[in-house]
mmCIF file of C-alpha atoms in Angstrom:
data_model
loop_
_atom_site.group_PDB
_atom_site.id
_atom_site.type_symbol
_atom_site.label_atom_id
_atom_site.label_comp_id
_atom_site.label_asym_id
_atom_site.label_seq_id
_atom_site.Cartn_x
_atom_site.Cartn_y
_atom_site.Cartn_z
ATOM 1 C CA ASN F 1 4.673 -61.616 -9.643
ATOM 2 C CA ALA F 2 7.224 -58.814 -10.102
ATOM 3 C CA GLY F 3 4.748 -55.897 -10.268
ATOM 4 C CA VAL F 4 6.390 -52.865 -11.877
ATOM 5 C CA THR F 5 9.992 -53.267 -13.015
ATOM 6 C CA GLN F 6 12.215 -50.353 -13.985
ATOM 7 C CA THR F 7 15.605 -50.430 -15.687
ATOM 8 C CA PRO F 8 18.214 -49.191 -15.166
ATOM 9 C CA LYS F 9 18.174 -48.532 -11.421
ATOM 10 C CA PHE F 10 21.105 -46.117 -11.647
ATOM 11 C CA GLN F 11 22.521 -44.095 -14.526
ATOM 12 C CA VAL F 12 25.018 -41.280 -14.918
ATOM 13 C CA LEU F 13 24.899 -39.207 -18.083
ATOM 14 C CA LYS F 14 26.804 -36.276 -19.480
ATOM 15 C CA THR F 15 24.933 -33.193 -20.609
ATOM 16 C CA GLY F 16 23.579 -33.718 -24.113
ATOM 17 C CA GLN F 17 23.560 -37.498 -24.006
ATOM 18 C CA SER F 18 20.367 -39.423 -24.601
ATOM 19 C CA MET F 19 18.929 -42.424 -22.847
ATOM 20 C CA THR F 20 15.743 -44.404 -22.384
ATOM 21 C CA LEU F 21 14.260 -45.552 -19.089
ATOM 22 C CA GLN F 22 12.338 -48.784 -19.414
ATOM 23 C CA CYS F 23 9.273 -49.799 -17.431
ATOM 24 C CA ALA F 24 7.276 -53.012 -17.558
ATOM 25 C CA GLN F 25 4.309 -54.236 -15.516
ATOM 26 C CA ASP F 26 2.909 -57.745 -15.250
ATOM 27 C CA MET F 27 -0.440 -56.899 -13.622
ATOM 28 C CA ASN F 28 -2.376 -56.491 -16.897
ATOM 29 C CA HIS F 29 -2.998 -52.828 -16.056
ATOM 30 C CA ASN F 30 -4.265 -50.505 -18.741
ATOM 31 C CA SER F 31 -2.716 -47.293 -17.437
ATOM 32 C CA MET F 32 0.907 -46.399 -16.878
ATOM 33 C CA TYR F 33 2.672 -43.282 -15.572
ATOM 34 C CA TRP F 34 6.075 -41.646 -15.330
ATOM 35 C CA TYR F 35 6.889 -39.369 -12.380
ATOM 36 C CA ARG F 36 10.035 -37.595 -11.321
ATOM 37 C CA GLN F 37 11.018 -36.780 -7.760
ATOM 38 C CA ASP F 38 13.728 -34.263 -6.981
ATOM 39 C CA PRO F 39 15.513 -34.447 -3.620
ATOM 40 C CA GLY F 40 13.210 -33.516 -0.762
ATOM 41 C CA MET F 41 10.305 -32.839 -3.110
ATOM 42 C CA GLY F 42 7.039 -34.468 -4.041
ATOM 43 C CA LEU F 43 6.370 -36.423 -7.216
ATOM 44 C CA ARG F 44 5.621 -34.605 -10.454
ATOM 45 C CA LEU F 45 3.822 -36.276 -13.338
ATOM 46 C CA ILE F 46 5.781 -36.263 -16.603
ATOM 47 C CA TYR F 47 3.593 -38.318 -18.950
ATOM 48 C CA TYR F 48 0.916 -40.938 -18.619
ATOM 49 C CA SER F 49 -0.768 -43.481 -20.841
ATOM 50 C CA ALA F 50 -4.417 -44.256 -20.193
ATOM 51 C CA SER F 51 -4.298 -47.318 -22.417
ATOM 52 C CA GLU F 52 -2.177 -48.970 -25.073
ATOM 53 C CA GLY F 53 -1.717 -46.594 -27.991
ATOM 54 C CA THR F 54 -2.400 -43.375 -26.081
ATOM 55 C CA THR F 55 -0.128 -40.986 -24.230
ATOM 56 C CA ASP F 56 -0.766 -37.633 -22.567
ATOM 57 C CA LYS F 57 1.362 -34.890 -21.083
ATOM 58 C CA GLY F 58 1.493 -34.395 -17.355
ATOM 59 C CA GLU F 59 2.805 -31.479 -15.314
ATOM 60 C CA VAL F 60 6.410 -31.423 -16.548
ATOM 61 C CA PRO F 61 6.683 -33.019 -20.025
ATOM 62 C CA ASN F 62 9.333 -30.727 -21.555
ATOM 63 C CA GLY F 63 12.556 -32.515 -22.422
ATOM 64 C CA TYR F 64 10.958 -35.973 -22.418
ATOM 65 C CA ASN F 65 9.292 -38.317 -24.859
ATOM 66 C CA VAL F 66 7.404 -41.515 -24.124
ATOM 67 C CA SER F 67 6.388 -44.646 -25.966
ATOM 68 C CA ARG F 68 3.676 -47.077 -24.949
ATOM 69 C CA LEU F 69 5.219 -50.045 -26.716
ATOM 70 C CA ASN F 70 2.453 -52.476 -25.751
ATOM 71 C CA LYS F 71 0.177 -53.042 -22.786
ATOM 72 C CA ARG F 72 3.084 -54.105 -20.557
ATOM 73 C CA GLU F 73 5.749 -51.552 -21.432
ATOM 74 C CA PHE F 74 6.030 -47.765 -21.165
ATOM 75 C CA SER F 75 9.394 -46.117 -21.855
ATOM 76 C CA LEU F 76 10.656 -42.611 -21.091
ATOM 77 C CA ARG F 77 13.298 -41.050 -23.320
ATOM 78 C CA LEU F 78 15.581 -38.114 -22.656
ATOM 79 C CA GLU F 79 16.801 -36.919 -26.038
ATOM 80 C CA SER F 80 19.386 -34.421 -24.768
ATOM 81 C CA ALA F 81 19.924 -34.719 -21.043
ATOM 82 C CA ALA F 82 20.379 -31.599 -18.920
ATOM 83 C CA PRO F 83 21.555 -31.254 -15.294
ATOM 84 C CA SER F 84 18.029 -30.104 -14.385
ATOM 85 C CA GLN F 85 16.839 -33.612 -15.237
ATOM 86 C CA THR F 86 18.872 -35.110 -12.407
ATOM 87 C CA SER F 87 16.193 -36.854 -10.393
ATOM 88 C CA VAL F 88 14.664 -40.133 -9.336
ATOM 89 C CA TYR F 89 12.189 -41.395 -11.909
ATOM 90 C CA PHE F 90 9.286 -43.581 -10.888
ATOM 91 C CA CYS F 91 7.089 -45.615 -13.170
ATOM 92 C CA ALA F 92 3.627 -46.631 -11.984
ATOM 93 C CA SER F 93 0.654 -48.528 -13.297
ATOM 94 C CA SER F 94 -3.011 -48.720 -12.382
ATOM 95 C CA GLY F 95 -5.977 -50.878 -13.239
ATOM 96 C CA MET F 96 -9.513 -51.740 -12.332
ATOM 97 C CA ARG F 97 -9.039 -53.273 -8.892
ATOM 98 C CA PRO F 98 -12.291 -53.647 -6.955
ATOM 99 C CA GLY F 99 -12.464 -51.303 -3.986
ATOM 100 C CA HIS F 100 -9.836 -48.878 -5.113
ATOM 101 C CA THR F 101 -9.827 -48.433 -8.832
ATOM 102 C CA GLY F 102 -7.056 -46.165 -9.932
ATOM 103 C CA GLU F 103 -4.637 -47.329 -7.220
ATOM 104 C CA LEU F 104 -1.097 -46.702 -8.355
ATOM 105 C CA PHE F 105 1.534 -49.420 -8.109
ATOM 106 C CA PHE F 106 5.071 -48.044 -8.247
ATOM 107 C CA GLY F 107 8.396 -49.410 -9.348
ATOM 108 C CA GLU F 108 11.554 -49.051 -7.280
ATOM 109 C CA GLY F 109 12.737 -45.990 -9.137
ATOM 110 C CA SER F 110 15.577 -45.112 -11.504
ATOM 111 C CA ARG F 111 18.180 -42.715 -10.157
ATOM 112 C CA LEU F 112 19.544 -40.492 -12.901
ATOM 113 C CA THR F 113 22.431 -38.049 -12.554
ATOM 114 C CA VAL F 114 23.284 -35.666 -15.376
ATOM 115 C CA LEU F 115 26.718 -34.084 -15.137
ATOM 116 C CA LEU Z 1 -8.005 -31.458 -11.064
ATOM 117 C CA ALA Z 2 -8.516 -30.639 -7.415
ATOM 118 C CA LYS Z 3 -5.515 -29.117 -5.688
ATOM 119 C CA THR Z 4 -4.579 -30.451 -2.271
ATOM 120 C CA THR Z 5 -2.954 -28.742 0.696
ATOM 121 C CA GLN Z 6 -1.305 -30.614 3.566
ATOM 122 C CA PRO Z 7 0.954 -29.623 6.445
ATOM 123 C CA ILE Z 8 4.596 -29.880 5.424
ATOM 124 C CA SER Z 9 5.649 -31.816 8.495
ATOM 125 C CA MET Z 10 4.388 -33.365 11.708
ATOM 126 C CA ASP Z 11 6.113 -34.872 14.723
ATOM 127 C CA SER Z 12 4.814 -37.592 17.014
ATOM 128 C CA TYR Z 13 5.885 -40.149 19.579
ATOM 129 C CA GLU Z 14 5.478 -43.875 19.477
ATOM 130 C CA GLY Z 15 2.078 -45.073 20.605
ATOM 131 C CA GLN Z 16 0.262 -41.851 19.807
ATOM 132 C CA GLU Z 17 -2.538 -41.416 17.301
ATOM 133 C CA VAL Z 18 -1.616 -39.171 14.381
ATOM 134 C CA ASN Z 19 -4.133 -37.258 12.286
ATOM 135 C CA ILE Z 20 -3.021 -35.671 9.003
ATOM 136 C CA THR Z 21 -5.511 -33.354 7.357
ATOM 137 C CA CYS Z 22 -5.701 -32.604 3.652
ATOM 138 C CA SER Z 23 -7.614 -29.667 2.208
ATOM 139 C CA HIS Z 24 -9.221 -30.028 -1.239
ATOM 140 C CA ASN Z 25 -11.717 -27.206 -1.598
ATOM 141 C CA ASN Z 26 -12.499 -27.724 -5.296
ATOM 142 C CA ILE Z 27 -13.068 -31.470 -5.203
ATOM 143 C CA ALA Z 28 -15.377 -32.659 -7.989
ATOM 144 C CA THR Z 29 -18.433 -34.842 -7.590
ATOM 145 C CA ASN Z 30 -16.751 -37.890 -9.091
ATOM 146 C CA ASP Z 31 -13.445 -37.449 -7.247
ATOM 147 C CA TYR Z 32 -12.180 -39.910 -4.671
ATOM 148 C CA ILE Z 33 -9.578 -39.234 -1.989
ATOM 149 C CA THR Z 34 -6.570 -41.519 -1.828
ATOM 150 C CA TRP Z 35 -3.613 -41.543 0.550
ATOM 151 C CA TYR Z 36 -0.157 -42.899 -0.174
ATOM 152 C CA GLN Z 37 2.876 -43.539 2.037
ATOM 153 C CA GLN Z 38 6.456 -43.173 0.839
ATOM 154 C CA PHE Z 39 9.602 -44.367 2.592
ATOM 155 C CA PRO Z 40 13.033 -43.018 1.570
ATOM 156 C CA SER Z 41 14.367 -44.505 -1.660
ATOM 157 C CA GLN Z 42 11.072 -46.267 -2.404
ATOM 158 C CA GLY Z 43 8.052 -45.554 -4.542
ATOM 159 C CA PRO Z 44 4.820 -44.549 -2.796
ATOM 160 C CA ARG Z 45 2.384 -47.253 -1.788
ATOM 161 C CA PHE Z 46 -1.375 -47.123 -1.381
ATOM 162 C CA ILE Z 47 -2.765 -46.760 2.148
ATOM 163 C CA ILE Z 48 -6.474 -46.038 1.884
ATOM 164 C CA GLN Z 49 -9.143 -44.583 -0.371
ATOM 165 C CA GLY Z 50 -12.580 -43.125 0.273
ATOM 166 C CA TYR Z 51 -15.413 -41.073 -1.155
ATOM 167 C CA LYS Z 52 -17.403 -39.945 1.875
ATOM 168 C CA THR Z 53 -17.883 -40.533 5.631
ATOM 169 C CA LYS Z 54 -15.409 -42.991 7.113
ATOM 170 C CA VAL Z 55 -13.275 -45.781 5.740
ATOM 171 C CA THR Z 56 -11.134 -48.079 7.871
ATOM 172 C CA ASN Z 57 -8.667 -50.782 6.973
ATOM 173 C CA GLU Z 58 -5.973 -52.667 8.840
ATOM 174 C CA VAL Z 59 -3.511 -49.775 8.876
ATOM 175 C CA ALA Z 60 -5.490 -46.504 8.893
ATOM 176 C CA SER Z 61 -8.799 -44.702 8.930
ATOM 177 C CA LEU Z 62 -9.959 -41.988 6.590
ATOM 178 C CA PHE Z 63 -12.496 -39.415 7.720
ATOM 179 C CA ILE Z 64 -14.328 -37.326 5.126
ATOM 180 C CA PRO Z 65 -16.884 -34.689 6.197
ATOM 181 C CA ALA Z 66 -20.146 -34.198 4.366
ATOM 182 C CA ASP Z 67 -18.890 -31.277 2.262
ATOM 183 C CA ARG Z 68 -15.832 -33.356 1.201
ATOM 184 C CA LYS Z 69 -13.622 -30.251 1.133
ATOM 185 C CA SER Z 70 -11.117 -31.883 3.439
ATOM 186 C CA SER Z 71 -10.136 -35.310 4.673
ATOM 187 C CA THR Z 72 -8.172 -36.676 7.612
ATOM 188 C CA LEU Z 73 -5.891 -39.687 7.602
ATOM 189 C CA SER Z 74 -5.728 -41.240 11.051
ATOM 190 C CA LEU Z 75 -2.870 -43.557 12.032
ATOM 191 C CA PRO Z 76 -3.541 -45.307 15.342
ATOM 192 C CA ARG Z 77 -0.664 -45.914 17.760
ATOM 193 C CA VAL Z 78 2.198 -45.010 15.448
ATOM 194 C CA SER Z 79 5.589 -46.686 15.632
ATOM 195 C CA LEU Z 80 9.040 -45.651 14.443
ATOM 196 C CA SER Z 81 8.379 -47.509 11.199
ATOM 197 C CA ASP Z 82 5.554 -45.096 10.362
ATOM 198 C CA THR Z 83 8.116 -42.352 9.770
ATOM 199 C CA ALA Z 84 7.489 -41.504 6.116
ATOM 200 C CA VAL Z 85 5.999 -38.968 3.740
ATOM 201 C CA TYR Z 86 2.222 -39.132 3.338
ATOM 202 C CA TYR Z 87 0.479 -37.864 0.216
ATOM 203 C CA CYS Z 88 -3.169 -37.027 -0.328
ATOM 204 C CA LEU Z 89 -4.470 -37.340 -3.885
ATOM 205 C CA VAL Z 90 -7.842 -36.327 -5.257
ATOM 206 C CA GLY Z 91 -9.131 -37.584 -8.577
ATOM 207 C CA PRO Z 92 -11.683 -39.682 -10.428
ATOM 208 C CA ASN Z 93 -11.921 -43.266 -9.326
ATOM 209 C CA GLN Z 94 -10.839 -44.709 -12.616
ATOM 210 C CA ALA Z 95 -7.603 -45.771 -14.181
ATOM 211 C CA GLY Z 96 -6.084 -43.586 -16.866
ATOM 212 C CA THR Z 97 -6.509 -40.151 -15.364
ATOM 213 C CA ALA Z 98 -3.691 -37.733 -14.543
ATOM 214 C CA LEU Z 99 -2.958 -38.379 -10.870
ATOM 215 C CA ILE Z 100 -1.183 -35.352 -9.387
ATOM 216 C CA PHE Z 101 0.742 -35.545 -6.118
ATOM 217 C CA GLY Z 102 1.052 -32.597 -3.780
ATOM 218 C CA LYS Z 103 4.074 -31.885 -1.620
ATOM 219 C CA GLY Z 104 3.051 -34.379 1.047
ATOM 220 C CA THR Z 105 3.445 -34.412 4.824
ATOM 221 C CA THR Z 106 6.654 -35.672 6.388
ATOM 222 C CA LEU Z 107 5.763 -37.548 9.573
ATOM 223 C CA SER Z 108 8.575 -38.097 12.051
ATOM 224 C CA VAL Z 109 7.945 -40.549 14.882
ATOM 225 C CA SER Z 110 10.292 -40.560 17.862
ATOM 226 C CA SER Z 111 10.703 -42.943 20.776
#
């Protein structure tokens, strides 16, 4: 049981390049999330998907696009990377677990540097 | 969504009890309070969740007063390994809602 898996774990981009962060969960969760965490800061919600086929903006969606490919997978795309997008990106999922519905399960993070 | 306010940092010594308070004055009727712990270079992990009064599990207790405008995470007899950032979240107890993290409280435990 891998939980939430993110790829790649590390990536260096040049300004203007594009890339996609992949996230997959094997817990049969309906909801998935993308957060970013800048050094020494808290997590900020970029986008989330309540269920397959739906996506919604979070706190900081500008510069990002997402795709809920199926129930397992939720990808985050940077179309034209900027240095301000240098951050650690965390994917999370949540489901209907008795006792604490809505509990977030996080991946290990993807560390992105934009030069 | 209810906004949360926590102390930025706290210091403690091994063996002490640590209480971290979170303020959430505009909590809604259907909101629950959830606490997460984050170690460096890792994603946050769930600690405890509650709606009212007191909840206890194997690692922590959560105290929620009757007006629910604040909550207190209590860590009994902390150790060096409890050094981490602790986040308080407030939101509906259902999957698929926008879960917003605050700035969190950095707890430093010394020997």
